[in-house]
C-alpha atoms as one frame of an Amber mdcrd trajectory, in Angstrom:
protein
 -18.467  -5.425  -4.402 -16.716  -2.182  -5.326 -12.924  -2.289  -5.651 -10.929
   0.863  -4.835  -7.338   1.007  -6.108  -5.204   3.497  -4.194  -2.761   5.388
  -6.409  -0.527   7.800  -4.537   3.084   8.092  -3.507   5.719  10.735  -4.063
   8.143   8.618  -6.053  11.217   9.275  -3.924  12.589   5.717  -3.676  12.841
   5.242  -7.448  14.403   8.606  -8.241  15.342   9.850 -10.823  12.722   8.064
 -12.956   9.916   8.753 -10.507   8.740  12.090  -9.158   5.592  13.637  -7.660
   3.627  13.227 -10.888   5.162   9.932 -12.041   5.506   7.645  -9.051   6.605
   4.017  -9.182   3.359   2.524 -10.513   3.776   4.441 -13.793   7.328   3.398
 -14.709   7.308   1.272 -17.869  10.005  -1.217 -16.916   8.072  -4.493 -16.586
   7.418  -6.870 -19.494   3.917  -7.773 -20.682   2.951 -11.188 -22.127   3.358
  -9.546 -25.560   6.989  -8.734 -24.640   6.311  -4.994 -24.507   7.287  -2.682
 -21.663   4.449  -1.933 -19.263   3.997  -0.150 -15.946   2.625  -1.575 -12.697
  -0.710   0.191 -13.226  -0.958  -1.241 -16.748  -0.120  -4.692 -15.383  -2.821
  -4.582 -12.702  -5.380  -3.282 -15.208  -4.604  -6.285 -17.413  -4.914  -8.671
 -14.449  -8.218  -7.159 -13.302  -9.652  -7.538 -16.788  -8.476 -11.162 -16.961
 -10.042 -11.974 -13.571 -13.275 -10.074 -14.394 -12.854  -7.432 -11.684 -12.172
  -4.432 -13.923 -15.825  -3.382 -14.235 -16.170  -2.909 -10.458 -12.884  -0.999
 -10.052 -12.237   2.669  -9.261  -8.899   4.438  -8.857  -8.463   6.879  -5.983
  -5.760   9.381  -6.890  -4.773  13.034  -6.699  -4.939  15.703  -9.382  -1.281
  15.418 -10.362  -1.747  11.802 -11.509  -4.960  12.187 -13.501  -3.309  12.719
 -16.873  -0.768   9.919 -16.592  -3.452   7.420 -15.517  -5.588   8.344 -18.518
  -2.531   8.146 -20.768  -1.598   4.651 -19.589  -4.944   2.874 -19.088  -7.536
   5.047 -20.803 -10.966   5.967 -19.474 -12.453   2.586 -18.589 -11.651   2.820
 -14.862 -13.415   5.769 -13.129 -11.283   8.103 -11.012 -12.039   9.383  -7.507
 -10.048  12.581  -7.135  -8.386  13.680  -3.904  -7.979  17.463  -3.612  -4.404
  16.865  -2.440  -2.071  14.018  -1.571  -2.407  12.840   2.033  -2.518   9.258
   3.387  -4.634   6.113   3.120  -7.142   7.028   5.845  -8.256  10.275   4.149
  -8.181   8.626   0.718 -10.353   5.688   1.754 -13.016   7.678   3.608 -13.184
  10.100   0.660 -13.725   7.143  -1.668 -16.453   5.841   0.648 -18.316   9.161
   0.490 -17.999   9.116  -3.308 -19.554   5.645  -3.555 -22.281   6.580  -1.080
 -23.287  10.100  -2.175 -22.284  10.259  -5.857 -22.763   6.695  -7.134 -25.545
   5.774  -4.691 -24.018   2.493  -3.559 -25.963   0.571  -0.915 -24.669   0.614
   2.657 -24.667  -3.201   2.546 -22.305  -3.250  -0.437 -18.792  -4.538   0.262
 -16.006  -2.019  -0.390 -12.574  -3.527  -0.957  -9.442  -1.380  -0.989  -5.981
  -2.290  -2.254  -2.837  -0.594  -3.618  -2.694  -0.050  -7.360   0.786  -1.531
  -7.650   1.217  -4.987  -6.044   3.361  -7.419  -8.032   1.277 -10.597  -7.794
   0.100 -13.594  -9.759  -3.406 -13.638 -11.218  -4.619 -16.007  -8.478  -4.192
 -13.192  -5.943  -7.359 -11.613  -7.331  -9.339 -14.752  -6.544  -8.566 -14.036
  -2.896  -9.572 -10.391  -3.384 -12.935 -11.505  -4.757 -13.365 -13.946  -1.840
 -13.208 -11.062   0.665 -16.795 -10.205  -0.263 -18.022 -13.611   0.922 -16.070
 -13.309   4.172 -17.641  -9.951   5.019 -21.146 -11.066   4.091 -21.102 -14.356
   6.011 -18.584 -14.051   8.871 -20.036 -11.252  10.996 -16.633  -9.546  10.942
 -16.242  -5.783  10.549 -13.114  -5.904   8.403 -11.473  -8.645   6.342  -7.829
  -8.605   5.218  -5.562 -10.604   2.954  -2.408 -11.861   4.649   0.585 -13.099
   2.671   2.443 -16.158   3.889   5.978 -14.894   4.693   8.929 -16.328   2.784
  11.625 -14.780   4.989  11.796 -12.704   8.220  11.214  -9.332   6.572  11.635
  -6.217   8.691  10.015  -3.751   6.259   6.482  -5.226   6.308   3.746  -5.208
   8.921   2.581  -8.564  10.328  -0.928  -9.824  11.052  -1.041 -12.006  14.164
  -3.656 -14.771  14.238  -5.782 -16.262  16.981  -3.905 -19.537  16.952  -6.044
 -20.967  19.762  -8.919 -21.342  17.321  -9.659 -24.731  15.844  -7.753 -25.595
  12.699  -9.262 -24.259   9.489  -8.567 -25.067   5.886  -6.932 -21.691   5.312
  -7.144 -22.010   1.548 -10.937 -21.780   1.653 -11.830 -19.888   4.815 -10.643
 -17.199   7.203  -9.182 -16.837  10.665  -9.682 -14.072  13.225  -6.955 -11.549
  14.017  -5.576 -10.894  17.499  -3.200  -8.044  16.678  -0.637  -6.386  14.445
   3.120  -5.789  14.548   4.638  -3.073  12.408   8.156  -3.470  10.984   9.669
  -5.800  13.589  13.342  -6.571  14.093  14.633  -9.653  12.295  14.545 -11.630
  15.546  10.935 -10.563  16.180  10.018 -11.423  12.594  11.399 -14.937  13.010
   9.217 -15.455  16.097   6.177 -14.058  14.274   6.687 -16.507  11.426   6.903
 -19.372  13.927   3.522 -18.188  15.246   2.129 -18.320  11.675   1.757 -14.544
  11.387   1.147 -13.168   7.902   2.460 -10.153   6.026  -0.030  -7.295   5.803
  -0.298  -6.425   2.079  -2.654  -3.466   2.538  -5.871  -5.071   1.237  -9.021
  -4.334   3.306 -12.702  -5.149   2.859 -15.732  -3.911   4.813 -19.339  -2.950
   4.252 -19.730   0.599   3.023 -22.100   1.196   5.947 -19.295   0.402   8.399
 -17.303   3.450   7.243 -20.329   5.719   6.821 -21.364   4.940  10.403 -17.854
   5.786  11.643 -17.953   9.091   9.800 -21.281  10.015  11.398 -19.984   9.073
  14.857 -16.986  11.373  14.335 -19.067  14.249  13.017 -17.522  13.990   9.552
 -19.563  14.533   6.375 -20.846  11.603   4.336 -21.163  13.579   1.112 -18.227
  13.634  -1.278 -18.424  17.378  -2.043 -18.438  18.268   1.637 -15.564  15.897
   2.391 -13.419  17.484  -0.321 -13.933  20.886   1.303 -12.338  19.813   4.596
  -9.920  17.282   3.097  -6.823  19.329   3.909  -7.773  19.256   7.597  -8.053
  15.469   7.807  -5.175  13.787   9.660  -2.301  12.394   7.591  -2.525   8.879
   8.950  -2.810   5.397   7.508  -6.081   3.468   7.414  -4.322   0.670   9.339
  -3.565   2.874  12.337  -6.762   4.908  12.352  -9.362   2.205  11.617  -8.136
  -1.382  11.205  -6.088  -1.724  14.387  -8.974  -0.260  16.416 -11.619  -2.588
  14.973 -13.060  -5.297  17.226 -13.819  -8.044  14.728 -11.170  -8.586  12.065
 -10.788 -11.568   9.768  -7.862 -12.511   7.542  -7.646 -14.889   4.614  -4.248
 -16.188   3.505  -2.505 -15.867   0.204   0.196 -18.452  -0.270   1.339 -17.324
  -3.718   3.804 -14.801  -5.086   3.516 -11.244  -3.740   6.083  -8.494  -3.790
   6.277  -4.777  -3.049   8.451  -3.265  -5.782   9.256  -0.179  -3.743  13.034
   0.094  -4.201  15.464  -0.290  -7.070  16.720  -3.464  -5.406  13.321  -5.202
  -5.473  12.176  -3.680  -8.774  15.210  -4.801 -10.774  14.604  -8.386  -9.613
  11.470  -8.352 -11.793  12.893  -6.486 -14.807  13.490  -9.010 -17.571  16.113
  -7.030 -19.484  19.308  -5.557 -18.081  19.306  -2.504 -20.395  16.355  -0.198
 -21.135  17.094   2.769 -23.396  20.362   3.765 -25.073  23.309   2.114 -23.404
  25.603  -0.843 -23.018  26.765  -3.038 -20.169  30.181  -4.642 -20.619  30.636
  -8.401 -20.282  32.351  -7.738 -16.960  29.134  -6.400 -15.380  27.166  -8.734
 -13.108  23.670  -8.246 -11.665  23.657  -4.665 -12.948  20.772  -2.800 -14.578
  20.865   0.289 -16.773  17.685   2.309 -17.386  18.324   5.366 -19.549  15.625
   7.887 -20.494  18.051  10.381 -22.004  18.965  10.698 -25.691  22.685  10.287
 -24.982  24.241   6.793 -24.701  25.446   5.448 -21.349  28.269   2.892 -21.051
  28.792   0.853 -17.878  31.957  -1.186 -17.361  32.810  -3.741 -14.668  29.944
  -2.871 -12.325  28.492  -5.478  -9.955  25.121  -5.316  -8.167  24.522  -1.766
  -9.396  21.587   0.299 -10.645  22.352   3.071 -13.128  19.248   5.162 -13.861
  19.127   8.380 -15.862  16.284  10.767 -16.651  15.840  14.509 -17.207  15.449
  14.757 -13.405  18.960  13.434 -12.698  21.343  10.477 -12.663  21.583   7.723
 -10.046  24.518   5.332  -9.660  24.033   3.077  -6.659  24.718  -0.289  -5.135
  21.337  -2.017  -5.331  21.316  -2.982  -1.670  21.854   0.673  -0.683  19.525
   2.230  -3.260  16.715   2.799  -0.724  18.859   5.567   0.789  18.033   7.807
  -2.188  14.746   8.747  -0.496  16.645  10.569   2.246  18.952  12.317  -0.223
  16.136  13.787  -2.326  13.485  14.374   0.367  13.984  18.150   0.332  14.304
  18.460  -3.448  11.519  20.805  -4.588  12.596  21.015  -8.246   9.793  20.772
 -10.795   9.478  17.421 -12.625  11.533  17.512 -15.817   9.489  14.804 -17.556
   5.747  14.150 -17.409   3.269  11.942 -19.210  -0.038  13.590 -20.050  -3.339
  12.286 -21.418  -2.299  13.648 -24.854   1.359  12.590 -24.881   4.439  13.741
 -22.968   6.817  16.637 -22.419  10.454  16.933 -21.387  12.104  20.055 -20.003
  15.290  20.795 -21.973  16.474  23.958 -20.240  15.380  26.498 -17.618  16.998
  29.862 -17.019  16.009  32.411 -14.366  16.915  36.005 -15.176  17.615  38.876
 -12.781  15.388  41.164 -14.868  12.340  38.964 -14.208  12.158  37.489 -17.711
  12.597  33.731 -17.274  12.984  31.240 -20.119  11.873  27.587 -20.131  12.436
  25.250 -23.088  10.490  22.012 -23.562  10.122  19.263 -26.129   6.524  18.038
 -26.412   4.910  15.149 -28.252   1.166  15.011 -28.950   0.020  11.572 -30.083
  -1.992  11.146 -33.270  -5.655  11.944 -32.689  -4.968  13.649 -29.329  -5.054
  17.349 -28.518  -3.807  19.865 -25.994  -6.678  21.784 -24.428  -7.761  25.122
 -25.894  -6.235  27.467 -23.346  -4.388  30.681 -22.579  -1.711  31.873 -20.161
  -1.681  34.997 -18.005   2.054  35.333 -17.307   3.938  33.955 -20.303   4.264
  34.024 -24.051   5.317  30.982 -26.063   7.053  30.150 -29.324   6.487  26.697
 -30.829   8.782  25.197 -33.475   7.232  22.144 -35.125   9.970  19.536 -35.646
   7.959  16.450 -36.592   4.483  15.506 -37.814   1.452  17.575 -38.698  -1.721
  18.819 -37.085  -4.391  21.464 -36.608  -3.467  24.612 -34.679  -5.969  27.192
 -33.444  -4.881  30.674 -32.353  -7.511  33.123 -31.089 -10.343  31.197 -32.801
  -8.553  30.961 -36.181  -7.543  27.504 -37.433  -4.313  26.684 -39.294  -2.732
  23.508 -40.704   0.807  23.120 -39.320   3.700  20.814 -40.195   7.414  20.284
 -39.597   9.341  23.543 -39.927   6.522  25.888 -38.918   7.134  28.511 -36.210
   4.129  29.584 -34.116   4.105  32.724 -31.949   1.663  32.761 -29.013   1.434
  36.085 -27.136   0.456  36.394 -23.462  -3.305  35.851 -23.151  -3.729  34.388
 -26.656  -6.091  31.420 -26.862  -4.416  28.411 -28.468  -4.445  24.653 -28.853
  -3.186  21.930 -31.152  -4.434  18.529 -32.344  -2.131  15.956 -33.918  -3.113
  14.435 -37.257  -0.065  12.209 -36.906   2.323  12.195 -33.930   3.520  15.775
 -33.712   6.580  17.019 -31.814   7.549  20.608 -31.188  10.009  22.691 -29.204
   8.267  25.146 -26.886  10.077  28.219 -25.546   8.226  29.919 -22.687   9.120
  33.488 -21.659   7.633  35.333 -18.712   7.842  36.413 -15.096   6.457  33.127
 -13.679   6.756  29.877 -15.629   4.536  27.416 -13.781   2.315  24.567 -14.993
  -0.544  26.120 -13.027  -0.572  29.200 -15.307  -3.179  27.664 -17.615  -6.765
  28.746 -18.139  -8.462  25.864 -19.972 -11.436  26.814 -22.126 -12.134  23.466
 -23.819 -10.707  20.005 -23.255 -12.536  18.559 -26.285 -11.263  19.621 -29.713
 -14.665  19.019 -31.295 -16.482  21.160 -28.715 -13.935  23.934 -29.190 -14.308
  23.949 -32.995 -18.084  23.944 -32.728 -17.999  26.856 -30.286 -15.752  29.055
 -32.453 -17.439  28.024 -35.716 -14.467  26.431 -37.507 -15.781  22.925 -38.219
């Protein structure tokens, strides 16, 4: 079996902490067994390793999330890169072509797909592993995991069972599916629960050959490189609508344990073990209130009940928890660049941005490069930079000449100058960019590896 973890999302519901490059699965607000803060993607990586599924896992993601994934979970899980963010149908068929044409996976191999961010107990992954047996021995085209509902939810899809079948021991076998119901009313959900319908948690399994055959029937390529070329023309539609609900033979196995979609501040804060993260204080008169502060300034909250207060360089949210899902509508048209990003080498935070009428714009950042990590050897076409080292020490290369730098040093980088830095110990610096266009895309990377760069320019 090959396990594909889908990592996407625009991060609108958990604004201001999440954005296009740091969606909900990367927020370090959960608590690990070692009592350290961890993200959802770090949690699932730990669970996959514990249940011995990590070695068969791949993460399907887009280019904007590559660095943060590497920063949080390292290089052990291979990435399948989408050219752009679309929906689960394009992502899954792209992953299928990658397994088939790049890895050389057999058409008889079972491909299982799930979100990268479910909040579940470890036993959930036993059911994930069992999907392989269902596909291999049931004769079904697709197998799903269905969660036993705990209340008549209106935000989940429901899997309706063929209840006229003979009784099965649902803890060890499967049942066939007769249909689906997306986001019912509360009254409809109550009737569905009476009929023993299950929540659809977005976990699918099928033989790789099942998808490859569908691609051939639709005249779509089966090679990964060719699929990436037409990726932008694929329909933005979910795998459920495009494939699952049209399949003829669908099986479902139940999961009767804990499962939760932490998609809003209301549901996420239910699983956060501390009421304050970052600099801040809640008064004794606060009840069921959470404060998450990513800014350097302290935040004080007095007499608030059932509230979420979240601050980041992207903005400040103060909301009743039960209404917090409405933030998605308020920020849907916000095109502002992310003010904080995690990268494979560390992180950066935008401190200030000024646009000038004379075309000379100024952007100020604070960056941290972790010990042993490096920023790529690169140059810019439209901006110059000044770096002021404020903490730590490292190696700095400017136009193939190497320097040792430390706190207090000022480094001038003209437009077009090749440059890079490697931290000997954690190094922080203030970066002032000046130019006509100050965009992250204005980077020409020459070397990602510091060792390869030094060997190439002869400064070992």
